[in-house]
mmCIF file of N, CA and C in Angstrom:
data_model
loop_
_atom_site.group_PDB
_atom_site.id
_atom_site.type_symbol
_atom_site.label_atom_id
_atom_site.label_comp_id
_atom_site.label_asym_id
_atom_site.label_seq_id
_atom_site.Cartn_x
_atom_site.Cartn_y
_atom_site.Cartn_z
ATOM 1 N N MET A 1 16.811 -1.438 -6.332
ATOM 2 C CA MET A 1 15.792 -0.747 -5.552
ATOM 3 C C MET A 1 14.668 -0.316 -6.491
ATOM 4 N N PRO A 2 13.415 -0.516 -6.120
ATOM 5 C CA PRO A 2 12.280 -0.109 -6.955
ATOM 6 C C PRO A 2 12.228 1.412 -7.110
ATOM 7 N N HIS A 3 11.649 1.859 -8.211
ATOM 8 C CA HIS A 3 11.495 3.285 -8.479
ATOM 9 C C HIS A 3 10.029 3.601 -8.709
ATOM 10 N N VAL A 4 9.645 4.827 -8.367
ATOM 11 C CA VAL A 4 8.281 5.287 -8.570
ATOM 12 C C VAL A 4 8.353 6.529 -9.441
ATOM 13 N N GLU A 5 7.560 6.570 -10.491
ATOM 14 C CA GLU A 5 7.525 7.742 -11.361
ATOM 15 C C GLU A 5 6.494 8.723 -10.833
ATOM 16 N N VAL A 6 6.910 9.992 -10.712
ATOM 17 C CA VAL A 6 6.023 11.063 -10.271
ATOM 18 C C VAL A 6 6.247 12.269 -11.178
ATOM 19 N N SER A 7 5.308 13.174 -11.169
ATOM 20 C CA SER A 7 5.460 14.396 -11.967
ATOM 21 C C SER A 7 6.555 15.272 -11.354
ATOM 22 N N GLN A 8 7.032 16.242 -12.135
ATOM 23 C CA GLN A 8 8.058 17.151 -11.614
ATOM 24 C C GLN A 8 7.528 17.941 -10.430
ATOM 25 N N ASP A 9 6.267 18.347 -10.505
ATOM 26 C CA ASP A 9 5.668 19.101 -9.404
ATOM 27 C C ASP A 9 5.621 18.258 -8.130
ATOM 28 N N THR A 10 5.190 16.999 -8.247
ATOM 29 C CA THR A 10 5.154 16.106 -7.083
ATOM 30 C C THR A 10 6.553 15.884 -6.531
ATOM 31 N N ASP A 11 7.539 15.733 -7.419
ATOM 32 C CA ASP A 11 8.921 15.547 -6.977
ATOM 33 C C ASP A 11 9.401 16.769 -6.203
ATOM 34 N N ARG A 12 9.064 17.976 -6.672
ATOM 35 C CA ARG A 12 9.448 19.201 -5.946
ATOM 36 C C ARG A 12 8.787 19.238 -4.565
ATOM 37 N N GLN A 13 7.514 18.839 -4.502
ATOM 38 C CA GLN A 13 6.810 18.837 -3.220
ATOM 39 C C GLN A 13 7.428 17.813 -2.258
ATOM 40 N N LEU A 14 7.782 16.646 -2.790
ATOM 41 C CA LEU A 14 8.436 15.628 -1.956
ATOM 42 C C LEU A 14 9.778 16.136 -1.451
ATOM 43 N N ALA A 15 10.536 16.802 -2.320
ATOM 44 C CA ALA A 15 11.839 17.348 -1.924
ATOM 45 C C ALA A 15 11.664 18.409 -0.829
ATOM 46 N N LEU A 16 10.636 19.248 -0.970
ATOM 47 C CA LEU A 16 10.366 20.273 0.038
ATOM 48 C C LEU A 16 10.034 19.631 1.386
ATOM 49 N N LEU A 17 9.140 18.644 1.369
ATOM 50 C CA LEU A 17 8.796 17.941 2.615
ATOM 51 C C LEU A 17 10.009 17.250 3.228
ATOM 52 N N ALA A 18 10.821 16.645 2.379
ATOM 53 C CA ALA A 18 12.009 15.949 2.872
ATOM 54 C C ALA A 18 12.968 16.928 3.540
ATOM 55 N N ARG A 19 13.188 18.078 2.923
ATOM 56 C CA ARG A 19 14.078 19.087 3.544
ATOM 57 C C ARG A 19 13.492 19.568 4.865
ATOM 58 N N TRP A 20 12.180 19.817 4.878
ATOM 59 C CA TRP A 20 11.529 20.333 6.082
ATOM 60 C C TRP A 20 11.624 19.324 7.234
ATOM 61 N N GLU A 21 11.478 18.029 6.918
ATOM 62 C CA GLU A 21 11.521 16.987 7.948
ATOM 63 C C GLU A 21 12.931 16.473 8.201
ATOM 64 N N GLY A 22 13.901 16.873 7.374
ATOM 65 C CA GLY A 22 15.265 16.374 7.536
ATOM 66 C C GLY A 22 15.368 14.896 7.182
ATOM 67 N N SER A 23 14.692 14.508 6.116
ATOM 68 C CA SER A 23 14.681 13.097 5.722
ATOM 69 C C SER A 23 14.812 13.005 4.200
ATOM 70 N N SER A 24 14.674 11.819 3.671
ATOM 71 C CA SER A 24 14.713 11.610 2.225
ATOM 72 C C SER A 24 13.291 11.606 1.665
ATOM 73 N N LYS A 25 13.187 11.713 0.343
ATOM 74 C CA LYS A 25 11.875 11.644 -0.301
ATOM 75 C C LYS A 25 11.231 10.279 -0.059
ATOM 76 N N GLY A 26 12.029 9.232 -0.064
ATOM 77 C CA GLY A 26 11.509 7.892 0.212
ATOM 78 C C GLY A 26 10.929 7.783 1.607
ATOM 79 N N GLU A 27 11.604 8.416 2.593
ATOM 80 C CA GLU A 27 11.091 8.392 3.968
ATOM 81 C C GLU A 27 9.786 9.179 4.076
ATOM 82 N N VAL A 28 9.672 10.271 3.323
ATOM 83 C CA VAL A 28 8.425 11.046 3.316
ATOM 84 C C VAL A 28 7.283 10.175 2.814
ATOM 85 N N ILE A 29 7.518 9.475 1.718
ATOM 86 C CA ILE A 29 6.482 8.593 1.162
ATOM 87 C C ILE A 29 6.131 7.490 2.153
ATOM 88 N N ALA A 30 7.155 6.895 2.779
ATOM 89 C CA ALA A 30 6.904 5.829 3.757
ATOM 90 C C ALA A 30 6.060 6.342 4.920
ATOM 91 N N ARG A 31 6.356 7.559 5.406
ATOM 92 C CA ARG A 31 5.577 8.128 6.508
ATOM 93 C C ARG A 31 4.134 8.367 6.084
ATOM 94 N N LEU A 32 3.949 8.890 4.874
ATOM 95 C CA LEU A 32 2.588 9.128 4.389
ATOM 96 C C LEU A 32 1.812 7.828 4.268
ATOM 97 N N LEU A 33 2.467 6.787 3.786
ATOM 98 C CA LEU A 33 1.799 5.487 3.678
ATOM 99 C C LEU A 33 1.487 4.912 5.054
ATOM 100 N N THR A 34 2.377 5.127 6.025
ATOM 101 C CA THR A 34 2.113 4.677 7.392
ATOM 102 C C THR A 34 0.887 5.384 7.946
ATOM 103 N N ARG A 35 0.823 6.704 7.723
ATOM 104 C CA ARG A 35 -0.340 7.453 8.198
ATOM 105 C C ARG A 35 -1.619 6.939 7.564
ATOM 106 N N LEU A 36 -1.560 6.650 6.282
ATOM 107 C CA LEU A 36 -2.730 6.129 5.595
ATOM 108 C C LEU A 36 -3.158 4.788 6.176
ATOM 109 N N SER A 37 -2.198 3.907 6.415
ATOM 110 C CA SER A 37 -2.554 2.593 6.958
ATOM 111 C C SER A 37 -3.098 2.712 8.376
ATOM 112 N N VAL A 38 -2.569 3.656 9.160
ATOM 113 C CA VAL A 38 -3.083 3.869 10.518
ATOM 114 C C VAL A 38 -4.506 4.410 10.443
ATOM 115 N N ALA A 39 -4.736 5.351 9.531
ATOM 116 C CA ALA A 39 -6.063 5.958 9.410
ATOM 117 C C ALA A 39 -7.105 4.935 8.963
ATOM 118 N N GLU A 40 -6.683 3.976 8.155
ATOM 119 C CA GLU A 40 -7.622 2.982 7.647
ATOM 120 C C GLU A 40 -7.677 1.725 8.500
ATOM 121 N N ALA A 41 -6.816 1.648 9.527
ATOM 122 C CA ALA A 41 -6.779 0.438 10.362
ATOM 123 C C ALA A 41 -8.129 0.246 11.036
ATOM 124 N N SER A 42 -8.590 -0.963 11.009
ATOM 125 C CA SER A 42 -9.863 -1.239 11.669
ATOM 126 C C SER A 42 -9.615 -1.399 13.160
ATOM 127 N N PRO A 43 -10.542 -0.990 13.997
ATOM 128 C CA PRO A 43 -10.381 -1.141 15.435
ATOM 129 C C PRO A 43 -10.170 -2.600 15.814
ATOM 130 N N GLY A 44 -9.357 -2.818 16.852
ATOM 131 C CA GLY A 44 -9.013 -4.175 17.260
ATOM 132 C C GLY A 44 -10.050 -4.838 18.140
ATOM 133 N N SER A 45 -10.949 -4.073 18.727
ATOM 134 C CA SER A 45 -11.962 -4.689 19.580
ATOM 135 C C SER A 45 -13.202 -3.817 19.606
ATOM 136 N N ALA A 46 -14.259 -4.359 20.157
ATOM 137 C CA ALA A 46 -15.528 -3.621 20.217
ATOM 138 C C ALA A 46 -15.418 -2.392 21.102
ATOM 139 N N ASN A 47 -14.470 -2.367 22.059
ATOM 140 C CA ASN A 47 -14.325 -1.235 22.964
ATOM 141 C C ASN A 47 -13.564 -0.077 22.348
ATOM 142 N N GLU A 48 -12.883 -0.318 21.243
ATOM 143 C CA GLU A 48 -12.092 0.735 20.644
ATOM 144 C C GLU A 48 -12.938 1.571 19.708
ATOM 145 N N GLY A 49 -12.646 2.866 19.657
ATOM 146 C CA GLY A 49 -13.335 3.769 18.759
ATOM 147 C C GLY A 49 -12.437 4.091 17.575
ATOM 148 N N ALA A 50 -12.612 5.284 17.064
ATOM 149 C CA ALA A 50 -11.832 5.721 15.909
ATOM 150 C C ALA A 50 -10.395 6.026 16.334
ATOM 151 N N ARG A 51 -9.460 5.494 15.587
ATOM 152 C CA ARG A 51 -8.044 5.747 15.854
ATOM 153 C C ARG A 51 -7.618 7.007 15.119
ATOM 154 N N VAL A 52 -6.882 7.843 15.820
ATOM 155 C CA VAL A 52 -6.409 9.102 15.265
ATOM 156 C C VAL A 52 -4.904 8.981 15.027
ATOM 157 N N PRO A 53 -4.420 9.260 13.812
ATOM 158 C CA PRO A 53 -2.982 9.202 13.564
ATOM 159 C C PRO A 53 -2.241 10.258 14.396
ATOM 160 N N VAL A 54 -1.156 9.821 15.038
ATOM 161 C CA VAL A 54 -0.344 10.710 15.873
ATOM 162 C C VAL A 54 1.134 10.477 15.576
ATOM 163 N N TYR A 55 1.953 11.382 16.095
ATOM 164 C CA TYR A 55 3.396 11.209 16.002
ATOM 165 C C TYR A 55 4.045 11.837 17.227
ATOM 166 N N GLY A 56 5.250 11.411 17.501
ATOM 167 C CA GLY A 56 6.069 12.006 18.540
ATOM 168 C C GLY A 56 7.466 12.199 17.989
ATOM 169 N N CYS A 57 8.127 13.256 18.415
ATOM 170 C CA CYS A 57 9.503 13.502 17.978
ATOM 171 C C CYS A 57 10.404 13.572 19.200
ATOM 172 N N TYR A 58 11.518 12.860 19.107
ATOM 173 C CA TYR A 58 12.500 12.901 20.184
ATOM 174 C C TYR A 58 13.880 12.672 19.580
ATOM 175 N N LYS A 59 14.824 13.522 19.929
ATOM 176 C CA LYS A 59 16.199 13.433 19.411
ATOM 177 C C LYS A 59 16.191 13.395 17.880
ATOM 178 N N LYS A 60 15.366 14.265 17.284
ATOM 179 C CA LYS A 60 15.247 14.398 15.829
ATOM 180 C C LYS A 60 14.714 13.143 15.134
ATOM 181 N N GLN A 61 14.107 12.250 15.888
ATOM 182 C CA GLN A 61 13.498 11.053 15.316
ATOM 183 C C GLN A 61 11.984 11.168 15.443
ATOM 184 N N ARG A 62 11.310 10.924 14.360
ATOM 185 C CA ARG A 62 9.851 10.975 14.360
ATOM 186 C C ARG A 62 9.318 9.552 14.466
ATOM 187 N N VAL A 63 8.377 9.362 15.377
ATOM 188 C CA VAL A 63 7.765 8.059 15.611
ATOM 189 C C VAL A 63 6.277 8.201 15.318
ATOM 190 N N GLU A 64 5.748 7.301 14.470
ATOM 191 C CA GLU A 64 4.347 7.355 14.051
ATOM 192 C C GLU A 64 3.505 6.397 14.889
ATOM 193 N N GLY A 65 2.253 6.759 15.091
ATOM 194 C CA GLY A 65 1.357 5.887 15.828
ATOM 195 C C GLY A 65 -0.093 6.285 15.643
ATOM 196 N N TRP A 66 -0.924 5.774 16.525
ATOM 197 C CA TRP A 66 -2.346 6.113 16.539
ATOM 198 C C TRP A 66 -2.785 6.239 17.989
ATOM 199 N N PHE A 67 -3.841 7.010 18.182
ATOM 200 C CA PHE A 67 -4.413 7.203 19.509
ATOM 201 C C PHE A 67 -5.906 6.968 19.413
ATOM 202 N N ASP A 68 -6.445 6.229 20.376
ATOM 203 C CA ASP A 68 -7.880 5.987 20.452
ATOM 204 C C ASP A 68 -8.430 6.820 21.611
ATOM 205 N N PRO A 69 -9.109 7.933 21.329
ATOM 206 C CA PRO A 69 -9.616 8.800 22.401
ATOM 207 C C PRO A 69 -10.593 8.095 23.340
ATOM 208 N N ALA A 70 -11.328 7.101 22.850
ATOM 209 C CA ALA A 70 -12.321 6.416 23.682
ATOM 210 C C ALA A 70 -11.662 5.551 24.752
ATOM 211 N N THR A 71 -10.586 4.859 24.400
ATOM 212 C CA THR A 71 -9.933 3.953 25.354
ATOM 213 C C THR A 71 -8.636 4.529 25.917
ATOM 214 N N ARG A 72 -8.158 5.614 25.288
ATOM 215 C CA ARG A 72 -6.890 6.256 25.641
ATOM 216 C C ARG A 72 -5.678 5.383 25.340
ATOM 217 N N ARG A 73 -5.858 4.362 24.547
ATOM 218 C CA ARG A 73 -4.730 3.515 24.149
ATOM 219 C C ARG A 73 -3.967 4.203 23.023
ATOM 220 N N LEU A 74 -2.658 3.947 22.999
ATOM 221 C CA LEU A 74 -1.821 4.510 21.953
ATOM 222 C C LEU A 74 -0.951 3.399 21.384
ATOM 223 N N GLY A 75 -0.980 3.247 20.084
ATOM 224 C CA GLY A 75 -0.161 2.244 19.408
ATOM 225 C C GLY A 75 0.943 2.921 18.622
ATOM 226 N N ILE A 76 2.121 2.331 18.649
ATOM 227 C CA ILE A 76 3.246 2.865 17.873
ATOM 228 C C ILE A 76 3.478 1.929 16.692
ATOM 229 N N VAL A 77 3.407 2.483 15.486
ATOM 230 C CA VAL A 77 3.546 1.662 14.285
ATOM 231 C C VAL A 77 4.960 1.692 13.711
ATOM 232 N N SER A 78 5.780 2.641 14.127
ATOM 233 C CA SER A 78 7.157 2.730 13.626
ATOM 234 C C SER A 78 8.002 1.605 14.204
ATOM 235 N N PRO A 79 9.034 1.169 13.451
ATOM 236 C CA PRO A 79 9.975 0.191 14.008
ATOM 237 C C PRO A 79 10.752 0.842 15.158
ATOM 238 N N PRO A 80 11.133 0.158 16.179
ATOM 239 C CA PRO A 80 11.029 -1.280 16.381
ATOM 240 C C PRO A 80 9.735 -1.713 17.087
ATOM 241 N N TRP A 81 8.824 -0.791 17.328
ATOM 242 C CA TRP A 81 7.582 -1.122 18.048
ATOM 243 C C TRP A 81 6.613 -1.905 17.164
ATOM 244 N N ASP A 82 6.508 -1.531 15.904
ATOM 245 C CA ASP A 82 5.712 -2.269 14.915
ATOM 246 C C ASP A 82 4.328 -2.681 15.404
ATOM 247 N N GLY A 83 3.585 -1.711 15.915
ATOM 248 C CA GLY A 83 2.210 -1.994 16.309
ATOM 249 C C GLY A 83 1.990 -2.224 17.797
ATOM 250 N N GLN A 84 3.033 -2.097 18.617
ATOM 251 C CA GLN A 84 2.869 -2.296 20.063
ATOM 252 C C GLN A 84 1.860 -1.280 20.595
ATOM 253 N N VAL A 85 0.951 -1.746 21.444
ATOM 254 C CA VAL A 85 -0.108 -0.901 21.994
ATOM 255 C C VAL A 85 0.146 -0.677 23.478
ATOM 256 N N PHE A 86 -0.010 0.570 23.896
ATOM 257 C CA PHE A 86 0.181 0.961 25.297
ATOM 258 C C PHE A 86 -1.168 1.402 25.863
ATOM 259 N N LYS A 87 -1.377 1.179 27.163
ATOM 260 C CA LYS A 87 -2.661 1.509 27.793
ATOM 261 C C LYS A 87 -2.938 3.004 27.830
ATOM 262 N N HIS A 88 -1.863 3.806 27.835
ATOM 263 C CA HIS A 88 -1.992 5.258 27.923
ATOM 264 C C HIS A 88 -0.869 5.913 27.123
ATOM 265 N N PRO A 89 -1.007 7.204 26.798
ATOM 266 C CA PRO A 89 0.031 7.898 26.030
ATOM 267 C C PRO A 89 1.386 8.010 26.741
ATOM 268 N N SER A 90 1.403 8.186 28.058
ATOM 269 C CA SER A 90 2.673 8.393 28.757
ATOM 270 C C SER A 90 3.610 7.188 28.700
ATOM 271 N N PRO A 91 3.149 5.957 28.938
ATOM 272 C CA PRO A 91 4.059 4.821 28.785
ATOM 273 C C PRO A 91 4.603 4.688 27.361
ATOM 274 N N ALA A 92 3.805 5.060 26.376
ATOM 275 C CA ALA A 92 4.269 5.010 24.989
ATOM 276 C C ALA A 92 5.379 6.046 24.776
ATOM 277 N N ALA A 93 5.188 7.240 25.308
ATOM 278 C CA ALA A 93 6.218 8.281 25.195
ATOM 279 C C ALA A 93 7.489 7.844 25.923
ATOM 280 N N ARG A 94 7.321 7.272 27.099
ATOM 281 C CA ARG A 94 8.473 6.789 27.878
ATOM 282 C C ARG A 94 9.245 5.733 27.094
ATOM 283 N N SER A 95 8.548 4.874 26.385
ATOM 284 C CA SER A 95 9.194 3.840 25.589
ATOM 285 C C SER A 95 10.059 4.448 24.483
ATOM 286 N N VAL A 96 9.578 5.526 23.871
ATOM 287 C CA VAL A 96 10.351 6.208 22.823
ATOM 288 C C VAL A 96 11.642 6.780 23.419
ATOM 289 N N VAL A 97 11.533 7.421 24.579
ATOM 290 C CA VAL A 97 12.714 8.017 25.215
ATOM 291 C C VAL A 97 13.676 6.925 25.680
ATOM 292 N N GLU A 98 13.144 5.825 26.231
ATOM 293 C CA GLU A 98 14.004 4.708 26.656
ATOM 294 C C GLU A 98 14.783 4.154 25.474
ATOM 295 N N ARG A 99 14.122 4.029 24.325
ATOM 296 C CA ARG A 99 14.795 3.521 23.120
ATOM 297 C C ARG A 99 15.925 4.463 22.707
ATOM 298 N N ALA A 100 15.656 5.763 22.715
ATOM 299 C CA ALA A 100 16.686 6.741 22.360
ATOM 300 C C ALA A 100 17.839 6.697 23.364
ATOM 301 N N ASN A 101 17.499 6.582 24.647
ATOM 302 C CA ASN A 101 18.527 6.500 25.698
ATOM 303 C C ASN A 101 19.439 5.300 25.486
ATOM 304 N N SER A 102 18.860 4.195 25.076
ATOM 305 C CA SER A 102 19.642 2.966 24.927
ATOM 306 C C SER A 102 20.715 3.107 23.855
ATOM 307 N N LEU A 103 20.564 4.080 22.977
ATOM 308 C CA LEU A 103 21.527 4.304 21.908
ATOM 309 C C LEU A 103 22.582 5.350 22.258
ATOM 310 N N LEU A 104 22.476 5.924 23.464
ATOM 311 C CA LEU A 104 23.390 6.981 23.893
ATOM 312 C C LEU A 104 24.404 6.460 24.908
ATOM 313 N N PRO A 105 25.557 7.120 25.006
ATOM 314 C CA PRO A 105 26.494 6.793 26.092
ATOM 315 C C PRO A 105 25.823 7.085 27.435
ATOM 316 N N LEU A 106 26.217 6.368 28.464
ATOM 317 C CA LEU A 106 25.587 6.514 29.794
ATOM 318 C C LEU A 106 25.520 7.957 30.265
ATOM 319 N N GLU A 107 26.575 8.712 30.048
ATOM 320 C CA GLU A 107 26.614 10.087 30.570
ATOM 321 C C GLU A 107 25.648 11.029 29.848
ATOM 322 N N GLU A 108 25.116 10.623 28.702
ATOM 323 C CA GLU A 108 24.178 11.464 27.958
ATOM 324 C C GLU A 108 22.718 11.057 28.149
ATOM 325 N N ARG A 109 22.475 10.008 28.892
ATOM 326 C CA ARG A 109 21.094 9.531 29.072
ATOM 327 C C ARG A 109 20.326 10.453 30.010
ATOM 328 N N VAL A 110 19.020 10.530 29.782
ATOM 329 C CA VAL A 110 18.156 11.416 30.559
ATOM 330 C C VAL A 110 17.042 10.610 31.222
ATOM 331 N N CYS A 111 16.333 11.273 32.113
ATOM 332 C CA CYS A 111 15.165 10.660 32.749
ATOM 333 C C CYS A 111 14.133 10.355 31.664
ATOM 334 N N THR A 112 13.545 9.189 31.717
ATOM 335 C CA THR A 112 12.609 8.778 30.669
ATOM 336 C C THR A 112 11.157 9.175 30.941
ATOM 337 N N SER A 113 10.875 9.730 32.108
ATOM 338 C CA SER A 113 9.511 10.117 32.443
ATOM 339 C C SER A 113 9.020 11.200 31.485
ATOM 340 N N ARG A 114 7.862 10.992 30.887
ATOM 341 C CA ARG A 114 7.281 11.940 29.942
ATOM 342 C C ARG A 114 5.773 12.000 30.117
ATOM 343 N N ASN A 115 5.227 13.185 29.894
ATOM 344 C CA ASN A 115 3.782 13.362 29.866
ATOM 345 C C ASN A 115 3.332 13.088 28.436
ATOM 346 N N GLY A 116 2.719 11.953 28.221
ATOM 347 C CA GLY A 116 2.305 11.562 26.887
ATOM 348 C C GLY A 116 1.280 12.485 26.263
ATOM 349 N N TRP A 117 0.508 13.175 27.074
ATOM 350 C CA TRP A 117 -0.523 14.071 26.546
ATOM 351 C C TRP A 117 0.090 15.252 25.814
ATOM 352 N N VAL A 118 1.320 15.625 26.152
ATOM 353 C CA VAL A 118 1.990 16.720 25.447
ATOM 354 C C VAL A 118 3.095 16.222 24.516
ATOM 355 N N PHE A 119 3.579 14.998 24.721
ATOM 356 C CA PHE A 119 4.612 14.408 23.866
ATOM 357 C C PHE A 119 4.050 14.070 22.479
ATOM 358 N N TRP A 120 2.881 13.439 22.459
ATOM 359 C CA TRP A 120 2.271 12.978 21.205
ATOM 360 C C TRP A 120 1.464 14.098 20.579
ATOM 361 N N ARG A 121 1.517 14.171 19.238
ATOM 362 C CA ARG A 121 0.822 15.223 18.505
ATOM 363 C C ARG A 121 -0.072 14.618 17.416
ATOM 364 N N LEU A 122 -1.132 15.304 17.113
ATOM 365 C CA LEU A 122 -2.040 14.869 16.058
ATOM 366 C C LEU A 122 -1.338 15.029 14.709
ATOM 367 N N ALA A 123 -1.312 13.981 13.917
ATOM 368 C CA ALA A 123 -0.615 14.021 12.631
ATOM 369 C C ALA A 123 -1.231 15.060 11.695
ATOM 370 N N ALA A 124 -2.516 15.243 11.772
ATOM 371 C CA ALA A 124 -3.202 16.158 10.850
ATOM 372 C C ALA A 124 -2.916 17.624 11.144
ATOM 373 N N THR A 125 -2.738 17.975 12.427
ATOM 374 C CA THR A 125 -2.632 19.396 12.787
ATOM 375 C C THR A 125 -1.378 19.760 13.569
ATOM 376 N N GLY A 126 -0.718 18.779 14.174
ATOM 377 C CA GLY A 126 0.438 19.082 15.025
ATOM 378 C C GLY A 126 0.052 19.466 16.447
ATOM 379 N N GLU A 127 -1.253 19.500 16.733
ATOM 380 C CA GLU A 127 -1.717 19.807 18.092
ATOM 381 C C GLU A 127 -1.348 18.678 19.046
ATOM 382 N N LYS A 128 -1.160 19.023 20.318
ATOM 383 C CA LYS A 128 -0.927 18.000 21.345
ATOM 384 C C LYS A 128 -2.203 17.160 21.489
ATOM 385 N N ILE A 129 -2.038 15.872 21.792
ATOM 386 C CA ILE A 129 -3.238 15.026 21.894
ATOM 387 C C ILE A 129 -4.078 15.368 23.115
ATOM 388 N N GLU A 130 -3.547 16.200 23.990
ATOM 389 C CA GLU A 130 -4.371 16.602 25.134
ATOM 390 C C GLU A 130 -5.615 17.352 24.664
ATOM 391 N N SER A 131 -5.596 17.836 23.426
ATOM 392 C CA SER A 131 -6.787 18.497 22.881
ATOM 393 C C SER A 131 -7.945 17.515 22.721
ATOM 394 N N LEU A 132 -7.634 16.206 22.713
ATOM 395 C CA LEU A 132 -8.675 15.172 22.608
ATOM 396 C C LEU A 132 -9.091 14.623 23.970
ATOM 397 N N ARG A 133 -8.444 15.106 25.002
ATOM 398 C CA ARG A 133 -8.681 14.558 26.342
ATOM 399 C C ARG A 133 -10.100 14.860 26.771
ATOM 400 N N THR A 134 -10.777 13.831 27.236
ATOM 401 C CA THR A 134 -12.149 13.976 27.716
ATOM 402 C C THR A 134 -12.237 13.308 29.083
ATOM 403 N N ALA A 135 -13.431 13.156 29.559
ATOM 404 C CA ALA A 135 -13.625 12.451 30.832
ATOM 405 C C ALA A 135 -13.051 11.043 30.722
ATOM 406 N N LYS A 136 -12.754 10.444 31.874
ATOM 407 C CA LYS A 136 -12.201 9.095 31.895
ATOM 408 C C LYS A 136 -13.120 8.120 31.152
ATOM 409 N N PRO A 137 -12.512 7.162 30.428
ATOM 410 C CA PRO A 137 -13.342 6.124 29.795
ATOM 411 C C PRO A 137 -14.194 5.400 30.826
ATOM 412 N N ALA A 138 -15.338 4.884 30.396
ATOM 413 C CA ALA A 138 -16.278 4.224 31.303
ATOM 414 C C ALA A 138 -15.628 3.101 32.093
ATOM 415 N N ASP A 139 -14.704 2.343 31.469
ATOM 416 C CA ASP A 139 -14.100 1.212 32.182
ATOM 417 C C ASP A 139 -13.070 1.638 33.213
ATOM 418 N N GLN A 140 -12.785 2.958 33.311
ATOM 419 C CA GLN A 140 -11.800 3.425 34.281
ATOM 420 C C GLN A 140 -12.421 4.263 35.384
ATOM 421 N N ARG A 141 -13.730 4.483 35.339
ATOM 422 C CA ARG A 141 -14.392 5.265 36.393
ATOM 423 C C ARG A 141 -14.563 4.417 37.637
ATOM 424 N N SER A 142 -14.506 5.093 38.796
ATOM 425 C CA SER A 142 -14.686 4.325 40.038
ATOM 426 C C SER A 142 -16.110 4.274 40.470
#
């Protein structure tokens, strides 16, 4: 397995983050790199605006993604989604819960319906993405 050399101070900070998130130092680094790649990802089409890094947590699992406030699309970059894009935040949240349900015994499964506006949070602040909610995108107005 490859190794990365860091200062003692950086190692302490990584250990603190890992304890706080309930993960390993390697997972902390992987999440930070995912956030960086999401933040630097170029928009996929002319209709897309700036993508905002987001995350959702369910059953102690953190799922990373991005949200485009202009189109309201949400992409999940964590495995097993690996970049799958959803038209709105709620179907993306539902997909996370469905995945978790599929790993549980039948008697422990729950309803998968979720409000994506409160499920997904801004990676930078932890705020719900509903804080970015604006009027409907132009292509969705009647």
